mmCIF file of C-alpha atoms in Angstrom:
data_model
loop_
_atom_site.group_PDB
_atom_site.id
_atom_site.type_symbol
_atom_site.label_atom_id
_atom_site.label_comp_id
_atom_site.label_asym_id
_atom_site.label_seq_id
_atom_site.Cartn_x
_atom_site.Cartn_y
_atom_site.Cartn_z
ATOM 1 C CA UNK A 1 -26.946 70.454 -36.247
ATOM 2 C CA UNK A 2 -27.485 66.771 -36.198
ATOM 3 C CA UNK A 3 -25.882 64.482 -38.777
ATOM 4 C CA UNK A 4 -28.019 62.314 -40.913
ATOM 5 C CA UNK A 5 -28.636 58.934 -39.358
ATOM 6 C CA UNK A 6 -26.732 57.208 -42.103
ATOM 7 C CA UNK A 7 -23.537 59.129 -41.183
ATOM 8 C CA UNK A 8 -23.776 58.537 -37.465
ATOM 9 C CA UNK A 9 -21.226 56.031 -36.106
ATOM 10 C CA UNK A 10 -22.883 52.811 -34.926
ATOM 11 C CA UNK A 11 -21.863 51.032 -31.732
ATOM 12 C CA UNK A 12 -20.399 47.617 -32.338
ATOM 13 C CA UNK A 13 -22.200 44.875 -30.469
ATOM 14 C CA UNK A 14 -19.484 43.474 -28.257
ATOM 15 C CA UNK A 15 -21.716 41.048 -26.353
ATOM 16 C CA UNK A 16 -21.888 37.437 -27.365
ATOM 17 C CA UNK A 17 -25.208 35.666 -27.372
ATOM 18 C CA UNK A 18 -25.644 33.319 -24.476
ATOM 19 C CA UNK A 19 -26.082 30.269 -26.671
ATOM 20 C CA UNK A 20 -22.931 31.046 -28.688
ATOM 21 C CA UNK A 21 -20.972 31.692 -25.514
ATOM 22 C CA UNK A 22 -21.910 28.343 -24.059
ATOM 23 C CA UNK A 23 -21.192 26.584 -27.321
ATOM 24 C CA UNK A 24 -17.739 28.122 -27.677
ATOM 25 C CA UNK A 25 -16.535 27.657 -24.147
ATOM 26 C CA UNK A 26 -18.079 24.274 -23.401
ATOM 27 C CA UNK A 27 -17.887 22.766 -19.911
ATOM 28 C CA UNK A 28 -15.330 24.455 -17.746
ATOM 29 C CA UNK A 29 -12.268 22.350 -16.927
ATOM 30 C CA UNK A 30 -9.268 23.401 -14.896
ATOM 31 C CA UNK A 31 -6.249 23.979 -17.075
ATOM 32 C CA UNK A 32 -3.849 22.589 -14.515
ATOM 33 C CA UNK A 33 -5.393 19.110 -14.504
ATOM 34 C CA UNK A 34 -2.978 16.442 -15.801
ATOM 35 C CA UNK A 35 -3.877 14.365 -18.826
ATOM 36 C CA UNK A 36 -4.554 10.939 -17.312
ATOM 37 C CA UNK A 37 -5.252 9.354 -20.687
ATOM 38 C CA UNK A 38 -1.761 9.644 -22.110
ATOM 39 C CA UNK A 39 -0.260 6.803 -20.100
ATOM 40 C CA UNK A 40 2.993 8.726 -19.802
ATOM 41 C CA UNK A 41 5.493 8.839 -16.974
ATOM 42 C CA UNK A 42 4.043 12.167 -15.870
ATOM 43 C CA UNK A 43 1.250 10.377 -14.032
ATOM 44 C CA UNK A 44 1.465 11.292 -10.348
ATOM 45 C CA UNK A 45 3.010 8.645 -8.119
ATOM 46 C CA UNK A 46 0.018 8.823 -5.802
ATOM 47 C CA UNK A 47 -2.253 7.895 -8.688
ATOM 48 C CA UNK A 48 -0.002 5.001 -9.688
ATOM 49 C CA UNK A 49 0.009 3.688 -6.134
ATOM 50 C CA UNK A 50 -3.764 3.900 -6.006
ATOM 51 C CA UNK A 51 -4.456 2.022 -9.235
ATOM 52 C CA UNK A 52 -1.831 -0.675 -8.486
ATOM 53 C CA UNK A 53 -2.934 -1.187 -4.890
ATOM 54 C CA UNK A 54 -4.405 -4.636 -5.577
ATOM 55 C CA UNK A 55 -1.181 -5.865 -7.147
ATOM 56 C CA UNK A 56 0.876 -4.532 -4.259
ATOM 57 C CA UNK A 57 -1.390 -6.339 -1.791
ATOM 58 C CA UNK A 58 -0.904 -9.646 -3.612
ATOM 59 C CA UNK A 59 2.866 -9.111 -3.797
ATOM 60 C CA UNK A 60 2.921 -8.431 -0.054
ATOM 61 C CA UNK A 61 0.849 -11.575 0.500
ATOM 62 C CA UNK A 62 3.429 -13.599 -1.411
ATOM 63 C CA UNK A 63 6.276 -12.119 0.654
ATOM 64 C CA UNK A 64 4.485 -12.933 3.905
ATOM 65 C CA UNK A 65 3.766 -16.484 2.710
ATOM 66 C CA UNK A 66 7.437 -17.003 1.881
ATOM 67 C CA UNK A 67 8.491 -15.524 5.212
ATOM 68 C CA UNK A 68 6.312 -17.992 7.106
ATOM 69 C CA UNK A 69 7.475 -20.849 4.882
ATOM 70 C CA UNK A 70 11.097 -19.904 5.518
ATOM 71 C CA UNK A 71 10.608 -19.888 9.291
ATOM 72 C CA UNK A 72 9.243 -23.440 9.193
ATOM 73 C CA UNK A 73 12.028 -24.552 6.842
ATOM 74 C CA UNK A 74 14.603 -23.213 9.281
ATOM 75 C CA UNK A 75 12.970 -25.245 12.052
ATOM 76 C CA UNK A 76 13.197 -28.326 9.834
ATOM 77 C CA UNK A 77 16.875 -27.610 9.138
ATOM 78 C CA UNK A 78 17.947 -27.026 12.736
ATOM 79 C CA UNK A 79 15.746 -29.700 14.293
ATOM 80 C CA UNK A 80 17.570 -32.406 16.280
ATOM 81 C CA UNK A 81 20.969 -30.750 15.737
ATOM 82 C CA UNK A 82 21.668 -30.086 19.430
ATOM 83 C CA UNK A 83 20.280 -31.591 22.674
ATOM 84 C CA UNK A 84 18.150 -28.604 23.574
ATOM 85 C CA UNK A 85 14.578 -28.449 24.805
ATOM 86 C CA UNK A 86 12.961 -27.294 21.569
ATOM 87 C CA UNK A 87 15.318 -28.766 18.981
ATOM 88 C CA UNK A 88 15.320 -32.242 20.518
ATOM 89 C CA UNK A 89 11.580 -32.580 19.846
ATOM 90 C CA UNK A 90 11.955 -31.969 16.098
ATOM 91 C CA UNK A 91 12.938 -35.218 14.367
ATOM 92 C CA UNK A 92 11.781 -37.394 11.471
ATOM 93 C CA UNK A 93 11.529 -40.676 13.339
ATOM 94 C CA UNK A 94 12.638 -42.206 16.613
ATOM 95 C CA UNK A 95 13.709 -45.787 17.336
ATOM 96 C CA UNK A 96 12.924 -47.104 20.817
ATOM 97 C CA UNK A 97 15.206 -49.995 21.805
ATOM 98 C CA UNK A 98 14.631 -49.783 25.552
ATOM 99 C CA UNK A 99 12.919 -53.185 25.565
ATOM 100 C CA UNK A 100 14.475 -54.731 22.489
ATOM 101 C CA UNK A 101 13.903 -58.181 23.968
ATOM 102 C CA UNK A 102 10.158 -58.809 24.447
ATOM 103 C CA UNK A 103 9.046 -59.225 28.041
ATOM 104 C CA UNK A 104 7.587 -62.588 27.119
ATOM 105 C CA UNK A 105 11.133 -63.932 26.846
ATOM 106 C CA UNK A 106 12.506 -65.323 30.118
ATOM 107 C CA UNK A 107 14.858 -62.904 31.885
ATOM 108 C CA UNK A 108 13.976 -60.190 29.358
ATOM 109 C CA UNK A 109 14.697 -57.355 31.753
ATOM 110 C CA UNK A 110 18.110 -58.764 32.578
ATOM 111 C CA UNK A 111 18.956 -59.135 28.895
ATOM 112 C CA UNK A 112 17.838 -55.579 28.153
ATOM 113 C CA UNK A 113 20.009 -54.315 31.001
ATOM 114 C CA UNK A 114 22.964 -56.221 29.568
ATOM 115 C CA UNK A 115 22.279 -54.661 26.155
ATOM 116 C CA UNK A 116 22.522 -51.208 27.701
ATOM 117 C CA UNK A 117 25.670 -52.108 29.561
ATOM 118 C CA UNK A 118 27.447 -53.084 26.339
ATOM 119 C CA UNK A 119 26.646 -49.765 24.685
ATOM 120 C CA UNK A 120 23.086 -49.939 23.348
ATOM 121 C CA UNK A 121 21.040 -46.797 24.065
ATOM 122 C CA UNK A 122 17.324 -46.683 24.762
ATOM 123 C CA UNK A 123 16.443 -44.566 21.759
ATOM 124 C CA UNK A 124 17.845 -43.039 18.570
ATOM 125 C CA UNK A 125 16.173 -40.151 16.802
ATOM 126 C CA UNK A 126 17.035 -38.820 13.353
ATOM 127 C CA UNK A 127 17.117 -35.280 11.989
ATOM 128 C CA UNK A 128 18.198 -33.780 8.699
ATOM 129 C CA UNK A 129 21.862 -33.306 9.669
ATOM 130 C CA UNK A 130 22.552 -35.957 12.311
ATOM 131 C CA UNK A 131 21.145 -38.322 14.899
ATOM 132 C CA UNK A 132 20.800 -38.135 18.678
ATOM 133 C CA UNK A 133 20.758 -40.916 21.240
ATOM 134 C CA UNK A 134 19.950 -41.242 24.897
ATOM 135 C CA UNK A 135 18.202 -43.050 27.711
ATOM 136 C CA UNK A 136 14.583 -42.764 28.743
ATOM 137 C CA UNK A 137 15.431 -41.738 32.313
ATOM 138 C CA UNK A 138 18.174 -39.297 31.291
ATOM 139 C CA UNK A 139 17.020 -37.882 27.983
ATOM 140 C CA UNK A 140 19.411 -37.176 25.115
ATOM 141 C CA UNK A 141 23.017 -37.824 26.068
ATOM 142 C CA UNK A 142 24.750 -37.364 22.708
ATOM 143 C CA UNK A 143 24.150 -35.863 19.259
ATOM 144 C CA UNK A 144 26.442 -36.620 16.350
ATOM 145 C CA UNK A 145 28.190 -33.796 14.544
ATOM 146 C CA UNK A 146 25.997 -32.231 11.827
ATOM 147 C CA UNK A 147 27.002 -33.629 8.440
ATOM 148 C CA UNK A 148 26.184 -32.468 4.921
ATOM 149 C CA UNK A 149 24.055 -34.945 2.935
ATOM 150 C CA UNK A 150 23.580 -36.980 6.100
ATOM 151 C CA UNK A 151 21.732 -40.285 6.099
ATOM 152 C CA UNK A 152 20.928 -42.520 9.039
ATOM 153 C CA UNK A 153 22.637 -45.917 8.936
ATOM 154 C CA UNK A 154 21.304 -47.860 11.921
ATOM 155 C CA UNK A 155 23.520 -50.899 11.330
ATOM 156 C CA UNK A 156 26.738 -48.886 11.358
ATOM 157 C CA UNK A 157 25.701 -46.846 14.399
ATOM 158 C CA UNK A 158 24.523 -49.778 16.506
ATOM 159 C CA UNK A 159 27.533 -51.936 15.670
ATOM 160 C CA UNK A 160 29.952 -49.118 16.490
ATOM 161 C CA UNK A 161 28.430 -48.685 19.949
ATOM 162 C CA UNK A 162 28.447 -52.337 20.998
ATOM 163 C CA UNK A 163 31.467 -53.972 22.622
ATOM 164 C CA UNK A 164 34.022 -55.699 20.415
ATOM 165 C CA UNK A 165 32.662 -58.989 19.153
ATOM 166 C CA UNK A 166 29.093 -58.252 20.247
ATOM 167 C CA UNK A 167 26.371 -58.377 17.634
ATOM 168 C CA UNK A 168 22.676 -57.720 17.468
ATOM 169 C CA UNK A 169 20.160 -59.046 14.978
ATOM 170 C CA UNK A 170 18.296 -56.409 12.996
ATOM 171 C CA UNK A 171 15.137 -56.903 10.939
ATOM 172 C CA UNK A 172 15.952 -57.842 7.355
ATOM 173 C CA UNK A 173 13.543 -55.142 6.150
ATOM 174 C CA UNK A 174 15.807 -52.444 7.605
ATOM 175 C CA UNK A 175 18.894 -53.843 5.901
ATOM 176 C CA UNK A 176 17.072 -54.077 2.578
ATOM 177 C CA UNK A 177 16.095 -50.425 2.481
ATOM 178 C CA UNK A 178 19.471 -49.023 3.580
ATOM 179 C CA UNK A 179 20.672 -48.263 0.042
ATOM 180 C CA UNK A 180 17.357 -46.626 -0.845
ATOM 181 C CA UNK A 181 17.426 -44.751 2.441
ATOM 182 C CA UNK A 182 20.834 -43.279 1.635
ATOM 183 C CA UNK A 183 19.812 -41.952 -1.794
ATOM 184 C CA UNK A 184 16.454 -40.579 -0.733
ATOM 185 C CA UNK A 185 17.860 -38.983 2.431
ATOM 186 C CA UNK A 186 20.500 -37.125 0.452
ATOM 187 C CA UNK A 187 17.923 -35.982 -2.108
ATOM 188 C CA UNK A 188 15.681 -34.764 0.695
ATOM 189 C CA UNK A 189 18.604 -32.912 2.296
ATOM 190 C CA UNK A 190 19.462 -31.101 -0.956
ATOM 191 C CA UNK A 191 15.848 -30.213 -1.695
ATOM 192 C CA UNK A 192 15.167 -28.769 1.767
ATOM 193 C CA UNK A 193 18.362 -26.724 1.788
ATOM 194 C CA UNK A 194 17.819 -25.358 -1.738
ATOM 195 C CA UNK A 195 14.211 -24.525 -0.990
ATOM 196 C CA UNK A 196 15.216 -22.656 2.175
ATOM 197 C CA UNK A 197 17.607 -20.476 0.145
ATOM 198 C CA UNK A 198 15.047 -19.784 -2.612
ATOM 199 C CA UNK A 199 12.301 -19.054 -0.094
ATOM 200 C CA UNK A 200 14.500 -16.530 1.689
ATOM 201 C CA UNK A 201 15.265 -14.758 -1.598
ATOM 202 C CA UNK A 202 11.588 -14.626 -2.562
ATOM 203 C CA UNK A 203 10.748 -12.728 0.608
ATOM 204 C CA UNK A 204 12.504 -9.738 -0.974
ATOM 205 C CA UNK A 205 11.994 -10.523 -4.687
ATOM 206 C CA UNK A 206 8.203 -10.813 -4.601
ATOM 207 C CA UNK A 207 7.527 -7.008 -4.518
ATOM 208 C CA UNK A 208 9.300 -6.681 -7.895
ATOM 209 C CA UNK A 209 6.183 -8.158 -9.489
ATOM 210 C CA UNK A 210 4.380 -4.838 -8.940
ATOM 211 C CA UNK A 211 6.481 -3.155 -11.629
ATOM 212 C CA UNK A 212 5.443 -5.261 -14.601
ATOM 213 C CA UNK A 213 3.641 -8.474 -15.512
ATOM 214 C CA UNK A 214 6.785 -9.504 -17.364
ATOM 215 C CA UNK A 215 8.507 -9.848 -13.994
ATOM 216 C CA UNK A 216 5.812 -12.326 -12.985
ATOM 217 C CA UNK A 217 7.032 -14.815 -15.620
ATOM 218 C CA UNK A 218 10.519 -15.491 -14.177
ATOM 219 C CA UNK A 219 9.197 -15.117 -10.632
ATOM 220 C CA UNK A 220 6.474 -17.687 -11.329
ATOM 221 C CA UNK A 221 9.012 -20.117 -12.800
ATOM 222 C CA UNK A 222 11.252 -19.761 -9.753
ATOM 223 C CA UNK A 223 8.265 -20.080 -7.415
ATOM 224 C CA UNK A 224 7.211 -23.269 -9.226
ATOM 225 C CA UNK A 225 10.697 -24.770 -8.825
ATOM 226 C CA UNK A 226 10.708 -23.833 -5.141
ATOM 227 C CA UNK A 227 7.266 -25.379 -4.664
ATOM 228 C CA UNK A 228 8.377 -28.632 -6.325
ATOM 229 C CA UNK A 229 11.487 -28.801 -4.148
ATOM 230 C CA UNK A 230 9.749 -28.266 -0.811
ATOM 231 C CA UNK A 231 6.789 -30.518 -1.655
ATOM 232 C CA UNK A 232 9.049 -33.295 -2.965
ATOM 233 C CA UNK A 233 11.299 -33.044 0.101
ATOM 234 C CA UNK A 234 8.259 -33.233 2.391
ATOM 235 C CA UNK A 235 6.948 -36.278 0.538
ATOM 236 C CA UNK A 236 10.340 -38.015 0.738
ATOM 237 C CA UNK A 237 10.639 -37.239 4.459
ATOM 238 C CA UNK A 238 7.157 -38.592 5.089
ATOM 239 C CA UNK A 239 7.756 -41.782 3.113
ATOM 240 C CA UNK A 240 11.132 -42.469 4.753
ATOM 241 C CA UNK A 241 9.693 -42.089 8.244
ATOM 242 C CA UNK A 242 6.657 -44.260 7.585
ATOM 243 C CA UNK A 243 8.613 -46.975 5.767
ATOM 244 C CA UNK A 244 11.229 -47.060 8.501
ATOM 245 C CA UNK A 245 8.514 -47.333 11.125
ATOM 246 C CA UNK A 246 6.936 -50.265 9.284
ATOM 247 C CA UNK A 247 10.274 -52.009 8.713
ATOM 248 C CA UNK A 248 11.386 -51.575 12.336
ATOM 249 C CA UNK A 249 8.178 -52.975 13.783
ATOM 250 C CA UNK A 250 7.781 -55.783 11.250
ATOM 251 C CA UNK A 251 10.133 -58.146 13.115
ATOM 252 C CA UNK A 252 8.123 -59.463 16.033
ATOM 253 C CA UNK A 253 11.066 -61.337 17.532
ATOM 254 C CA UNK A 254 12.582 -57.961 18.465
ATOM 255 C CA UNK A 255 10.600 -55.444 20.406
ATOM 256 C CA UNK A 256 11.696 -52.385 18.412
ATOM 257 C CA UNK A 257 9.307 -49.463 18.452
ATOM 258 C CA UNK A 258 9.384 -46.550 16.043
ATOM 259 C CA UNK A 259 7.703 -43.163 16.342
ATOM 260 C CA UNK A 260 7.150 -40.531 13.689
ATOM 261 C CA UNK A 261 8.112 -36.970 14.634
ATOM 262 C CA UNK A 262 4.847 -35.046 14.679
ATOM 263 C CA UNK A 263 6.415 -31.604 14.963
ATOM 264 C CA UNK A 264 8.768 -32.235 12.056
ATOM 265 C CA UNK A 265 5.838 -33.372 9.918
ATOM 266 C CA UNK A 266 3.778 -30.306 10.812
ATOM 267 C CA UNK A 267 6.652 -27.894 10.145
ATOM 268 C CA UNK A 268 7.687 -29.299 6.778
ATOM 269 C CA UNK A 269 4.135 -29.531 5.439
ATOM 270 C CA UNK A 270 3.313 -26.025 6.622
ATOM 271 C CA UNK A 271 6.425 -24.847 4.779
ATOM 272 C CA UNK A 272 5.230 -26.698 1.692
ATOM 273 C CA UNK A 273 1.725 -25.251 2.003
ATOM 274 C CA UNK A 274 2.905 -21.645 2.183
ATOM 275 C CA UNK A 275 5.264 -22.342 -0.715
ATOM 276 C CA UNK A 276 2.248 -23.403 -2.768
ATOM 277 C CA UNK A 277 0.460 -20.192 -1.770
ATOM 278 C CA UNK A 278 3.427 -18.119 -2.945
ATOM 279 C CA UNK A 279 3.466 -19.867 -6.321
ATOM 280 C CA UNK A 280 -0.291 -19.414 -6.750
ATOM 281 C CA UNK A 281 -0.038 -15.682 -6.050
ATOM 282 C CA UNK A 282 2.804 -15.159 -8.516
ATOM 283 C CA UNK A 283 1.011 -17.173 -11.183
ATOM 284 C CA UNK A 284 -2.123 -15.101 -10.702
ATOM 285 C CA UNK A 285 -0.240 -11.825 -10.982
ATOM 286 C CA UNK A 286 1.008 -12.929 -14.396
ATOM 287 C CA UNK A 287 -2.431 -12.336 -15.894
ATOM 288 C CA UNK A 288 -4.343 -10.337 -13.302
ATOM 289 C CA UNK A 289 -3.968 -7.052 -11.428
ATOM 290 C CA UNK A 290 -2.790 -3.822 -13.063
ATOM 291 C CA UNK A 291 0.967 -3.205 -12.918
ATOM 292 C CA UNK A 292 2.819 0.093 -13.070
ATOM 293 C CA UNK A 293 4.027 -0.698 -16.583
ATOM 294 C CA UNK A 294 0.461 -1.279 -17.773
ATOM 295 C CA UNK A 295 -0.369 2.308 -16.875
ATOM 296 C CA UNK A 296 2.834 4.073 -17.865
ATOM 297 C CA UNK A 297 2.946 2.428 -21.300
ATOM 298 C CA UNK A 298 -0.716 3.160 -22.020
ATOM 299 C CA UNK A 299 -1.945 -0.436 -22.216
ATOM 300 C CA UNK A 300 -4.288 0.438 -19.405
ATOM 301 C CA UNK A 301 -5.557 4.023 -19.422
ATOM 302 C CA UNK A 302 -6.764 5.937 -16.424
ATOM 303 C CA UNK A 303 -10.367 6.950 -16.198
ATOM 304 C CA UNK A 304 -11.064 10.691 -16.550
ATOM 305 C CA UNK A 305 -11.437 11.029 -12.797
ATOM 306 C CA UNK A 306 -8.102 9.287 -12.201
ATOM 307 C CA UNK A 307 -9.720 6.849 -9.777
ATOM 308 C CA UNK A 308 -9.359 3.685 -11.815
ATOM 309 C CA UNK A 309 -8.162 2.122 -15.043
ATOM 310 C CA UNK A 310 -9.760 0.850 -18.193
ATOM 311 C CA UNK A 311 -8.592 -1.027 -21.228
ATOM 312 C CA UNK A 312 -7.134 1.069 -23.971
ATOM 313 C CA UNK A 313 -9.764 1.776 -26.608
ATOM 314 C CA UNK A 314 -8.774 0.883 -30.169
ATOM 315 C CA UNK A 315 -10.115 3.259 -32.801
ATOM 316 C CA UNK A 316 -11.946 1.429 -35.602
ATOM 317 C CA UNK A 317 -11.905 3.093 -38.985
#
């Protein structure tokens, strides 16, 4: 006997309409995907390396620039210290006294030979630490002992090498600039040495700038000081060499020739140029390029795909 339809148990509809199902579930997303928008320390290291790649490249560029600058500074420091093939060609200026008496003077060759016999050398060349002397046919025969804060005093050196009672007239221009030469030479020495130390340290300190833009502030200040030191030292070295060349050749009664050391000039200005590059890179990283701290603190948020960064959105109410 069948029950009335009203008493029959009805089957509950357990299926969800398609539209409601789609509305409730929404787009499928994997549950294991990390939240890139939080800016927390849980961001994968691979992702951090990817988004800070530009900053790391610039930091590496700065390190390479300082490495090259340091190599040239070392060449400036060790130039003319010992009578060796390479070092002997690195000097600031060179005085040629081989024909100190002009050939127009009667018996000039005889007088020049006498000058050599009483102790006068054919040439004197000056480096940062000392001077070297020698003869044209023999090359360098002696280099003075390297001395801290060295400055080249031509009067003292020439008088000490001549026989007792012998004298030689020097251009008044050279004597006038001796006091200035001493001060500027010692300043140049200190600047080059300090810059070489700072440049060496910056080879290893530059990568620290990848961590935070705050590190770029002290690094930029130090890089600016280093740039000033190496540029100022290069300017002083250039001026001293050119002024000495002018003063030595100004006296026409004496046939003194002076030559500027091309290799020394190239090395010190290349060192200065790469020092400027290092400062420019550190200054740029102070305001540009995403750092690790920008991401981990949430100031720069990762895009949903984790492939880049974007500025943190501020909610306006």
